[in-house]
PDB file of C-alpha atoms in Angstrom:
ATOM      1  CA  UNK A   1       9.621 -23.419 -96.237  1.00  0.00           C
ATOM      2  CA  UNK A   2      11.325 -20.394 -94.698  1.00  0.00           C
ATOM      3  CA  UNK A   3       7.935 -18.715 -94.215  1.00  0.00           C
ATOM      4  CA  UNK A   4       6.588 -21.754 -92.337  1.00  0.00           C
ATOM      5  CA  UNK A   5       9.685 -21.852 -90.143  1.00  0.00           C
ATOM      6  CA  UNK A   6       9.444 -18.153 -89.307  1.00  0.00           C
ATOM      7  CA  UNK A   7       5.753 -18.531 -88.447  1.00  0.00           C
ATOM      8  CA  UNK A   8       6.563 -21.452 -86.147  1.00  0.00           C
ATOM      9  CA  UNK A   9       9.329 -19.540 -84.396  1.00  0.00           C
ATOM     10  CA  UNK A  10       7.095 -16.495 -83.956  1.00  0.00           C
ATOM     11  CA  UNK A  11       4.319 -18.609 -82.450  1.00  0.00           C
ATOM     12  CA  UNK A  12       6.596 -20.357 -79.961  1.00  0.00           C
ATOM     13  CA  UNK A  13       9.255 -17.857 -78.897  1.00  0.00           C
ATOM     14  CA  UNK A  14       7.527 -14.459 -78.758  1.00  0.00           C
ATOM     15  CA  UNK A  15       3.989 -15.528 -77.805  1.00  0.00           C
ATOM     16  CA  UNK A  16       4.327 -17.260 -74.454  1.00  0.00           C
ATOM     17  CA  UNK A  17       1.285 -15.589 -72.895  1.00  0.00           C
ATOM     18  CA  UNK A  18      -0.865 -16.179 -75.940  1.00  0.00           C
ATOM     19  CA  UNK A  19       0.064 -19.866 -76.027  1.00  0.00           C
ATOM     20  CA  UNK A  20      -0.758 -20.332 -72.347  1.00  0.00           C
ATOM     21  CA  UNK A  21      -4.149 -18.702 -72.809  1.00  0.00           C
ATOM     22  CA  UNK A  22      -4.758 -20.723 -75.982  1.00  0.00           C
ATOM     23  CA  UNK A  23      -4.122 -24.024 -74.199  1.00  0.00           C
ATOM     24  CA  UNK A  24      -6.461 -23.115 -71.355  1.00  0.00           C
ATOM     25  CA  UNK A  25      -9.177 -22.006 -73.766  1.00  0.00           C
ATOM     26  CA  UNK A  26      -8.997 -25.128 -75.941  1.00  0.00           C
ATOM     27  CA  UNK A  27      -9.317 -27.388 -72.890  1.00  0.00           C
ATOM     28  CA  UNK A  28     -12.531 -25.599 -71.854  1.00  0.00           C
ATOM     29  CA  UNK A  29     -14.305 -25.614 -75.193  1.00  0.00           C
ATOM     30  CA  UNK A  30     -17.229 -27.911 -75.927  1.00  0.00           C
ATOM     31  CA  UNK A  31     -18.212 -29.348 -79.273  1.00  0.00           C
ATOM     32  CA  UNK A  32     -20.937 -27.420 -81.133  1.00  0.00           C
ATOM     33  CA  UNK A  33     -24.366 -28.874 -81.775  1.00  0.00           C
ATOM     34  CA  UNK A  34     -25.454 -29.948 -85.242  1.00  0.00           C
ATOM     35  CA  UNK A  35     -28.334 -27.479 -85.427  1.00  0.00           C
ATOM     36  CA  UNK A  36     -28.397 -26.878 -89.203  1.00  0.00           C
ATOM     37  CA  UNK A  37     -30.013 -29.303 -91.624  1.00  0.00           C
ATOM     38  CA  UNK A  38     -28.779 -30.209 -95.089  1.00  0.00           C
ATOM     39  CA  UNK A  39     -32.053 -30.895 -96.900  1.00  0.00           C
ATOM     40  CA  UNK A  40     -30.345 -32.569 -99.833  1.00  0.00           C
ATOM     41  CA  UNK A  41     -28.249 -35.066 -97.884  1.00  0.00           C
ATOM     42  CA  UNK A  42     -30.753 -35.563 -95.060  1.00  0.00           C
ATOM     43  CA  UNK A  43     -28.196 -34.883 -92.327  1.00  0.00           C
ATOM     44  CA  UNK A  44     -27.359 -32.213 -89.784  1.00  0.00           C
ATOM     45  CA  UNK A  45     -24.167 -30.212 -89.199  1.00  0.00           C
ATOM     46  CA  UNK A  46     -22.741 -27.436 -87.020  1.00  0.00           C
ATOM     47  CA  UNK A  47     -22.864 -24.151 -88.991  1.00  0.00           C
ATOM     48  CA  UNK A  48     -20.306 -21.362 -88.659  1.00  0.00           C
ATOM     49  CA  UNK A  49     -22.577 -19.364 -86.330  1.00  0.00           C
ATOM     50  CA  UNK A  50     -22.808 -22.283 -83.892  1.00  0.00           C
ATOM     51  CA  UNK A  51     -19.027 -22.787 -83.901  1.00  0.00           C
ATOM     52  CA  UNK A  52     -18.425 -19.090 -83.195  1.00  0.00           C
ATOM     53  CA  UNK A  53     -21.054 -19.063 -80.439  1.00  0.00           C
ATOM     54  CA  UNK A  54     -19.190 -21.875 -78.683  1.00  0.00           C
ATOM     55  CA  UNK A  55     -15.691 -20.401 -78.885  1.00  0.00           C
ATOM     56  CA  UNK A  56     -16.215 -16.660 -78.330  1.00  0.00           C
ATOM     57  CA  UNK A  57     -17.165 -16.756 -74.603  1.00  0.00           C
ATOM     58  CA  UNK A  58     -14.204 -19.010 -73.791  1.00  0.00           C
ATOM     59  CA  UNK A  59     -11.776 -16.855 -75.769  1.00  0.00           C
ATOM     60  CA  UNK A  60     -13.045 -13.718 -74.007  1.00  0.00           C
ATOM     61  CA  UNK A  61     -12.523 -15.342 -70.618  1.00  0.00           C
ATOM     62  CA  UNK A  62      -8.832 -15.910 -71.419  1.00  0.00           C
ATOM     63  CA  UNK A  63      -8.178 -12.576 -73.112  1.00  0.00           C
ATOM     64  CA  UNK A  64      -8.215 -13.963 -76.646  1.00  0.00           C
ATOM     65  CA  UNK A  65      -9.938 -13.082 -79.902  1.00  0.00           C
ATOM     66  CA  UNK A  66      -9.706 -14.466 -83.428  1.00  0.00           C
ATOM     67  CA  UNK A  67      -9.463 -12.852 -86.852  1.00  0.00           C
ATOM     68  CA  UNK A  68     -10.209 -14.513 -90.181  1.00  0.00           C
ATOM     69  CA  UNK A  69      -9.133 -12.817 -93.384  1.00  0.00           C
ATOM     70  CA  UNK A  70     -10.314 -14.130 -96.770  1.00  0.00           C
ATOM     71  CA  UNK A  71      -8.250 -13.523 -99.899  1.00  0.00           C
ATOM     72  CA  UNK A  72      -9.268 -14.252-103.486  1.00  0.00           C
ATOM     73  CA  UNK A  73      -6.843 -14.428-106.381  1.00  0.00           C
ATOM     74  CA  UNK A  74      -8.140 -14.946-109.912  1.00  0.00           C
ATOM     75  CA  UNK A  75      -6.056 -16.894-112.385  1.00  0.00           C
ATOM     76  CA  UNK A  76      -6.469 -17.707-116.061  1.00  0.00           C
ATOM     77  CA  UNK A  77      -5.379 -21.218-116.988  1.00  0.00           C
ATOM     78  CA  UNK A  78      -4.461 -22.545-120.401  1.00  0.00           C
ATOM     79  CA  UNK A  79      -6.625 -25.624-120.796  1.00  0.00           C
ATOM     80  CA  UNK A  80      -5.649 -27.275-124.080  1.00  0.00           C
ATOM     81  CA  UNK A  81      -5.423 -23.952-125.834  1.00  0.00           C
ATOM     82  CA  UNK A  82      -8.568 -22.495-124.268  1.00  0.00           C
ATOM     83  CA  UNK A  83      -8.540 -19.920-121.478  1.00  0.00           C
ATOM     84  CA  UNK A  84     -10.275 -20.955-118.265  1.00  0.00           C
ATOM     85  CA  UNK A  85     -10.557 -18.661-115.269  1.00  0.00           C
ATOM     86  CA  UNK A  86     -10.477 -19.981-111.712  1.00  0.00           C
ATOM     87  CA  UNK A  87     -10.457 -18.425-108.254  1.00  0.00           C
ATOM     88  CA  UNK A  88      -7.972 -19.432-105.553  1.00  0.00           C
ATOM     89  CA  UNK A  89      -9.712 -18.712-102.244  1.00  0.00           C
ATOM     90  CA  UNK A  90      -7.823 -18.677 -98.952  1.00  0.00           C
ATOM     91  CA  UNK A  91      -8.811 -17.908 -95.371  1.00  0.00           C
ATOM     92  CA  UNK A  92      -6.083 -17.076 -92.832  1.00  0.00           C
ATOM     93  CA  UNK A  93      -6.915 -17.354 -89.137  1.00  0.00           C
ATOM     94  CA  UNK A  94      -5.083 -15.469 -86.368  1.00  0.00           C
ATOM     95  CA  UNK A  95      -5.552 -15.505 -82.600  1.00  0.00           C
ATOM     96  CA  UNK A  96      -4.792 -12.278 -80.745  1.00  0.00           C
ATOM     97  CA  UNK A  97      -4.036 -11.979 -77.001  1.00  0.00           C
ATOM     98  CA  UNK A  98      -4.671  -8.862 -74.869  1.00  0.00           C
ATOM     99  CA  UNK A  99      -0.915  -8.621 -74.327  1.00  0.00           C
ATOM    100  CA  UNK A 100      -0.491  -7.902 -78.037  1.00  0.00           C
ATOM    101  CA  UNK A 101       0.886 -11.346 -78.821  1.00  0.00           C
ATOM    102  CA  UNK A 102      -0.562 -13.139 -81.826  1.00  0.00           C
ATOM    103  CA  UNK A 103      -0.729 -16.706 -83.111  1.00  0.00           C
ATOM    104  CA  UNK A 104      -0.989 -17.136 -86.869  1.00  0.00           C
ATOM    105  CA  UNK A 105      -2.012 -20.386 -88.547  1.00  0.00           C
ATOM    106  CA  UNK A 106      -1.500 -21.578 -92.147  1.00  0.00           C
ATOM    107  CA  UNK A 107      -4.351 -20.584 -94.462  1.00  0.00           C
ATOM    108  CA  UNK A 108      -6.973 -22.980 -95.738  1.00  0.00           C
ATOM    109  CA  UNK A 109      -6.943 -22.769 -99.532  1.00  0.00           C
ATOM    110  CA  UNK A 110      -9.501 -23.996-102.076  1.00  0.00           C
ATOM    111  CA  UNK A 111      -9.822 -23.508-105.838  1.00  0.00           C
ATOM    112  CA  UNK A 112     -13.143 -22.829-107.548  1.00  0.00           C
ATOM    113  CA  UNK A 113     -14.082 -22.814-111.207  1.00  0.00           C
ATOM    114  CA  UNK A 114     -17.419 -21.213-110.363  1.00  0.00           C
ATOM    115  CA  UNK A 115     -16.877 -17.463-110.088  1.00  0.00           C
ATOM    116  CA  UNK A 116     -20.324 -16.216-109.058  1.00  0.00           C
ATOM    117  CA  UNK A 117     -20.355 -14.391-105.677  1.00  0.00           C
ATOM    118  CA  UNK A 118     -22.731 -16.868-104.045  1.00  0.00           C
ATOM    119  CA  UNK A 119     -20.414 -19.805-104.706  1.00  0.00           C
ATOM    120  CA  UNK A 120     -17.291 -17.948-103.603  1.00  0.00           C
ATOM    121  CA  UNK A 121     -19.054 -16.805-100.427  1.00  0.00           C
ATOM    122  CA  UNK A 122     -20.060 -20.387 -99.688  1.00  0.00           C
ATOM    123  CA  UNK A 123     -16.455 -21.563 -99.992  1.00  0.00           C
ATOM    124  CA  UNK A 124     -15.242 -18.763 -97.695  1.00  0.00           C
ATOM    125  CA  UNK A 125     -17.796 -19.813 -95.072  1.00  0.00           C
ATOM    126  CA  UNK A 126     -16.714 -23.443 -95.482  1.00  0.00           C
ATOM    127  CA  UNK A 127     -13.050 -22.504 -94.969  1.00  0.00           C
ATOM    128  CA  UNK A 128     -13.821 -20.341 -91.944  1.00  0.00           C
ATOM    129  CA  UNK A 129     -15.845 -23.091 -90.270  1.00  0.00           C
ATOM    130  CA  UNK A 130     -13.299 -25.840 -90.790  1.00  0.00           C
ATOM    131  CA  UNK A 131     -10.347 -23.614 -89.891  1.00  0.00           C
ATOM    132  CA  UNK A 132     -11.884 -22.683 -86.532  1.00  0.00           C
ATOM    133  CA  UNK A 133     -12.930 -26.255 -85.819  1.00  0.00           C
ATOM    134  CA  UNK A 134      -9.410 -27.526 -86.571  1.00  0.00           C
ATOM    135  CA  UNK A 135      -7.576 -24.820 -84.606  1.00  0.00           C
ATOM    136  CA  UNK A 136      -9.713 -25.303 -81.494  1.00  0.00           C
ATOM    137  CA  UNK A 137     -10.102 -29.080 -81.757  1.00  0.00           C
ATOM    138  CA  UNK A 138     -13.867 -29.043 -82.300  1.00  0.00           C
ATOM    139  CA  UNK A 139     -16.162 -31.459 -84.083  1.00  0.00           C
ATOM    140  CA  UNK A 140     -19.931 -31.369 -84.465  1.00  0.00           C
ATOM    141  CA  UNK A 141     -21.771 -33.942 -82.404  1.00  0.00           C
ATOM    142  CA  UNK A 142     -22.849 -36.817 -84.667  1.00  0.00           C
ATOM    143  CA  UNK A 143     -20.457 -35.531 -87.330  1.00  0.00           C
ATOM    144  CA  UNK A 144     -22.158 -35.092 -90.708  1.00  0.00           C
ATOM    145  CA  UNK A 145     -19.268 -36.464 -92.790  1.00  0.00           C
ATOM    146  CA  UNK A 146     -19.722 -33.604 -95.269  1.00  0.00           C
ATOM    147  CA  UNK A 147     -16.015 -33.499 -96.087  1.00  0.00           C
ATOM    148  CA  UNK A 148     -16.317 -36.789 -97.950  1.00  0.00           C
ATOM    149  CA  UNK A 149     -18.465 -35.064-100.554  1.00  0.00           C
ATOM    150  CA  UNK A 150     -15.418 -33.125-101.681  1.00  0.00           C
ATOM    151  CA  UNK A 151     -13.571 -36.233-102.816  1.00  0.00           C
ATOM    152  CA  UNK A 152     -14.403 -37.332-106.336  1.00  0.00           C
ATOM    153  CA  UNK A 153     -13.127 -40.880-105.990  1.00  0.00           C
ATOM    154  CA  UNK A 154     -15.367 -41.741-103.057  1.00  0.00           C
ATOM    155  CA  UNK A 155     -18.345 -40.070-104.723  1.00  0.00           C
ATOM    156  CA  UNK A 156     -17.698 -42.078-107.887  1.00  0.00           C
ATOM    157  CA  UNK A 157     -17.684 -45.344-105.929  1.00  0.00           C
ATOM    158  CA  UNK A 158     -20.967 -44.415-104.281  1.00  0.00           C
ATOM    159  CA  UNK A 159     -22.529 -43.494-107.630  1.00  0.00           C
ATOM    160  CA  UNK A 160     -21.456 -46.744-109.248  1.00  0.00           C
ATOM    161  CA  UNK A 161     -23.014 -48.773-106.429  1.00  0.00           C
ATOM    162  CA  UNK A 162     -26.192 -46.725-106.483  1.00  0.00           C
ATOM    163  CA  UNK A 163     -26.543 -46.750-110.265  1.00  0.00           C
ATOM    164  CA  UNK A 164     -26.509 -50.554-110.253  1.00  0.00           C
ATOM    165  CA  UNK A 165     -29.245 -50.599-107.623  1.00  0.00           C
ATOM    166  CA  UNK A 166     -31.213 -47.822-109.350  1.00  0.00           C
ATOM    167  CA  UNK A 167     -31.210 -49.574-112.713  1.00  0.00           C
ATOM    168  CA  UNK A 168     -32.478 -52.819-111.161  1.00  0.00           C
ATOM    169  CA  UNK A 169     -35.291 -51.051-109.273  1.00  0.00           C
ATOM    170  CA  UNK A 170     -36.325 -48.560-111.981  1.00  0.00           C
ATOM    171  CA  UNK A 171     -36.900 -50.469-115.235  1.00  0.00           C
ATOM    172  CA  UNK A 172     -38.988 -47.592-116.614  1.00  0.00           C
ATOM    173  CA  UNK A 173     -36.014 -45.216-116.565  1.00  0.00           C
ATOM    174  CA  UNK A 174     -34.138 -44.249-119.708  1.00  0.00           C
ATOM    175  CA  UNK A 175     -31.871 -46.938-121.216  1.00  0.00           C
ATOM    176  CA  UNK A 176     -28.407 -47.073-119.746  1.00  0.00           C
ATOM    177  CA  UNK A 177     -27.005 -46.863-123.279  1.00  0.00           C
ATOM    178  CA  UNK A 178     -27.861 -43.163-123.343  1.00  0.00           C
ATOM    179  CA  UNK A 179     -24.567 -41.254-123.509  1.00  0.00           C
ATOM    180  CA  UNK A 180     -23.491 -39.315-120.450  1.00  0.00           C
ATOM    181  CA  UNK A 181     -20.562 -36.991-120.038  1.00  0.00           C
ATOM    182  CA  UNK A 182     -18.137 -38.281-117.384  1.00  0.00           C
ATOM    183  CA  UNK A 183     -14.678 -36.749-117.363  1.00  0.00           C
ATOM    184  CA  UNK A 184     -12.066 -35.978-114.750  1.00  0.00           C
ATOM    185  CA  UNK A 185     -13.329 -32.415-114.650  1.00  0.00           C
ATOM    186  CA  UNK A 186     -16.893 -33.547-113.937  1.00  0.00           C
ATOM    187  CA  UNK A 187     -17.871 -35.902-111.109  1.00  0.00           C
ATOM    188  CA  UNK A 188     -20.282 -38.755-111.747  1.00  0.00           C
ATOM    189  CA  UNK A 189     -23.692 -37.566-110.650  1.00  0.00           C
ATOM    190  CA  UNK A 190     -26.006 -39.870-108.711  1.00  0.00           C
ATOM    191  CA  UNK A 191     -29.797 -39.883-108.857  1.00  0.00           C
ATOM    192  CA  UNK A 192     -30.272 -40.569-105.170  1.00  0.00           C
ATOM    193  CA  UNK A 193     -33.963 -40.392-104.230  1.00  0.00           C
ATOM    194  CA  UNK A 194     -33.156 -38.576-100.967  1.00  0.00           C
ATOM    195  CA  UNK A 195     -31.754 -35.650-102.970  1.00  0.00           C
ATOM    196  CA  UNK A 196     -34.909 -34.942-104.946  1.00  0.00           C
ATOM    197  CA  UNK A 197     -36.568 -31.566-104.382  1.00  0.00           C
ATOM    198  CA  UNK A 198     -39.726 -30.067-105.832  1.00  0.00           C
ATOM    199  CA  UNK A 199     -38.989 -26.492-106.868  1.00  0.00           C
ATOM    200  CA  UNK A 200     -40.006 -23.624-109.141  1.00  0.00           C
ATOM    201  CA  UNK A 201     -37.668 -22.090-111.709  1.00  0.00           C
ATOM    202  CA  UNK A 202     -37.156 -18.455-110.696  1.00  0.00           C
ATOM    203  CA  UNK A 203     -34.571 -17.617-113.343  1.00  0.00           C
ATOM    204  CA  UNK A 204     -32.667 -19.414-116.086  1.00  0.00           C
ATOM    205  CA  UNK A 205     -29.342 -18.513-117.665  1.00  0.00           C
ATOM    206  CA  UNK A 206     -27.400 -20.398-120.333  1.00  0.00           C
ATOM    207  CA  UNK A 207     -23.661 -20.225-120.721  1.00  0.00           C
ATOM    208  CA  UNK A 208     -20.545 -21.957-121.970  1.00  0.00           C
ATOM    209  CA  UNK A 209     -17.563 -23.021-119.886  1.00  0.00           C
ATOM    210  CA  UNK A 210     -13.982 -22.169-120.775  1.00  0.00           C
ATOM    211  CA  UNK A 211     -13.687 -25.588-122.427  1.00  0.00           C
ATOM    212  CA  UNK A 212     -16.703 -24.895-124.628  1.00  0.00           C
ATOM    213  CA  UNK A 213     -19.117 -27.109-122.688  1.00  0.00           C
ATOM    214  CA  UNK A 214     -22.650 -25.659-122.486  1.00  0.00           C
ATOM    215  CA  UNK A 215     -24.354 -25.375-119.106  1.00  0.00           C
ATOM    216  CA  UNK A 216     -27.557 -23.939-117.658  1.00  0.00           C
ATOM    217  CA  UNK A 217     -27.727 -22.103-114.341  1.00  0.00           C
ATOM    218  CA  UNK A 218     -31.098 -22.089-112.566  1.00  0.00           C
ATOM    219  CA  UNK A 219     -32.277 -20.222-109.501  1.00  0.00           C
ATOM    220  CA  UNK A 220     -34.728 -22.624-107.826  1.00  0.00           C
ATOM    221  CA  UNK A 221     -37.256 -21.834-105.107  1.00  0.00           C
ATOM    222  CA  UNK A 222     -38.577 -24.461-102.699  1.00  0.00           C
ATOM    223  CA  UNK A 223     -40.444 -23.855 -99.424  1.00  0.00           C
ATOM    224  CA  UNK A 224     -39.579 -20.168 -99.540  1.00  0.00           C
ATOM    225  CA  UNK A 225     -35.836 -20.782 -99.965  1.00  0.00           C
ATOM    226  CA  UNK A 226     -33.742 -20.220-103.081  1.00  0.00           C
ATOM    227  CA  UNK A 227     -30.603 -21.927-104.333  1.00  0.00           C
ATOM    228  CA  UNK A 228     -28.532 -21.611-107.492  1.00  0.00           C
ATOM    229  CA  UNK A 229     -28.030 -24.952-109.241  1.00  0.00           C
ATOM    230  CA  UNK A 230     -26.172 -25.868-112.419  1.00  0.00           C
ATOM    231  CA  UNK A 231     -27.060 -28.416-115.101  1.00  0.00           C
ATOM    232  CA  UNK A 232     -23.663 -29.387-116.445  1.00  0.00           C
ATOM    233  CA  UNK A 233     -23.627 -32.986-117.597  1.00  0.00           C
ATOM    234  CA  UNK A 234     -25.227 -33.962-120.907  1.00  0.00           C
ATOM    235  CA  UNK A 235     -28.375 -35.632-119.600  1.00  0.00           C
ATOM    236  CA  UNK A 236     -29.232 -32.927-117.058  1.00  0.00           C
ATOM    237  CA  UNK A 237     -28.582 -30.199-119.635  1.00  0.00           C
ATOM    238  CA  UNK A 238     -31.047 -31.739-122.097  1.00  0.00           C
ATOM    239  CA  UNK A 239     -33.713 -32.141-119.391  1.00  0.00           C
ATOM    240  CA  UNK A 240     -33.356 -28.556-118.146  1.00  0.00           C
ATOM    241  CA  UNK A 241     -33.216 -26.954-121.616  1.00  0.00           C
ATOM    242  CA  UNK A 242     -37.006 -26.908-122.314  1.00  0.00           C
ATOM    243  CA  UNK A 243     -37.907 -25.536-118.865  1.00  0.00           C
ATOM    244  CA  UNK A 244     -39.135 -21.951-118.615  1.00  0.00           C
ATOM    245  CA  UNK A 245     -39.174 -19.493-115.738  1.00  0.00           C
ATOM    246  CA  UNK A 246     -42.160 -20.099-113.478  1.00  0.00           C
ATOM    247  CA  UNK A 247     -42.401 -23.816-114.236  1.00  0.00           C
ATOM    248  CA  UNK A 248     -42.223 -26.403-111.462  1.00  0.00           C
ATOM    249  CA  UNK A 249     -40.479 -29.752-111.544  1.00  0.00           C
ATOM    250  CA  UNK A 250     -38.851 -32.318-109.299  1.00  0.00           C
ATOM    251  CA  UNK A 251     -35.090 -31.857-109.406  1.00  0.00           C
ATOM    252  CA  UNK A 252     -32.378 -34.292-108.414  1.00  0.00           C
ATOM    253  CA  UNK A 253     -29.778 -32.185-106.604  1.00  0.00           C
ATOM    254  CA  UNK A 254     -26.193 -33.040-105.715  1.00  0.00           C
ATOM    255  CA  UNK A 255     -24.326 -30.781-103.285  1.00  0.00           C
ATOM    256  CA  UNK A 256     -20.544 -30.743-103.625  1.00  0.00           C
ATOM    257  CA  UNK A 257     -18.132 -28.317-101.908  1.00  0.00           C
ATOM    258  CA  UNK A 258     -20.787 -25.654-101.561  1.00  0.00           C
ATOM    259  CA  UNK A 259     -22.106 -25.972-105.119  1.00  0.00           C
ATOM    260  CA  UNK A 260     -25.430 -27.450-106.250  1.00  0.00           C
ATOM    261  CA  UNK A 261     -25.608 -29.569-109.414  1.00  0.00           C
ATOM    262  CA  UNK A 262     -28.799 -30.706-111.141  1.00  0.00           C
ATOM    263  CA  UNK A 263     -28.715 -34.419-111.884  1.00  0.00           C
ATOM    264  CA  UNK A 264     -32.267 -35.153-113.062  1.00  0.00           C
ATOM    265  CA  UNK A 265     -35.477 -33.282-113.893  1.00  0.00           C
ATOM    266  CA  UNK A 266     -38.963 -34.807-113.700  1.00  0.00           C
ATOM    267  CA  UNK A 267     -41.835 -32.530-114.793  1.00  0.00           C
ATOM    268  CA  UNK A 268     -44.474 -35.284-114.932  1.00  0.00           C
ATOM    269  CA  UNK A 269     -43.998 -36.151-111.249  1.00  0.00           C
ATOM    270  CA  UNK A 270     -45.395 -32.750-110.319  1.00  0.00           C
ATOM    271  CA  UNK A 271     -48.264 -32.967-112.776  1.00  0.00           C
ATOM    272  CA  UNK A 272     -49.407 -36.264-111.255  1.00  0.00           C
ATOM    273  CA  UNK A 273     -49.467 -34.942-107.682  1.00  0.00           C
TER     274      UNK A 273
END
């Protein structure tokens, strides 16, 4: 509380010139274009590069520049007697004026249970993009609504509605009595047709989470691009298990907070094409 108060006082009392320039700059900025495409959700969004391209010329005009500093702190949690390591990722944004004055904003903080560098880098980029957009009052044109993906409750509602429709339209699918793993730690995965991607398995790695749950991590290649995706729930794990490196299949992919999860695997679909 005292830290927040001191930051507020520093931003208002000792940074008059910086605040004036900040106000002028914000009022001149235009919203970025949604030039990047999310192939798995069939929508478009404004990437970090587009946001920076919009704000830098205006900041330069008013003698301003921004700094973004990521910080990662690893923590080991006691999860019912089993150790589980997580990463607390924060990005602090500061605006500097040519006079030497500086405006500092509260950090954006996210926690990740996936510790591979690619996932952590994705979260840092996510935090940088949303921090800049919030500080300068920007929003991508035709906003992509990607923030809703981060909320498990809304995703669960969507999955329940879709699963009912999917079961009625796909009688040849596996019986609904097949057990699936759905806990608070794991979101309900949908099998949305728009998220299906044909890809080749570049590499395959098996592992076990801190809670003892087995998972498989695949590097998939599609149209010259590679992503790392995880088969975590029971059904996806069983479908991915027999796959070998070099094999092709049609994967159901769910993107959530910068991570890719495998929801379904269909090898026969590729063989019939």
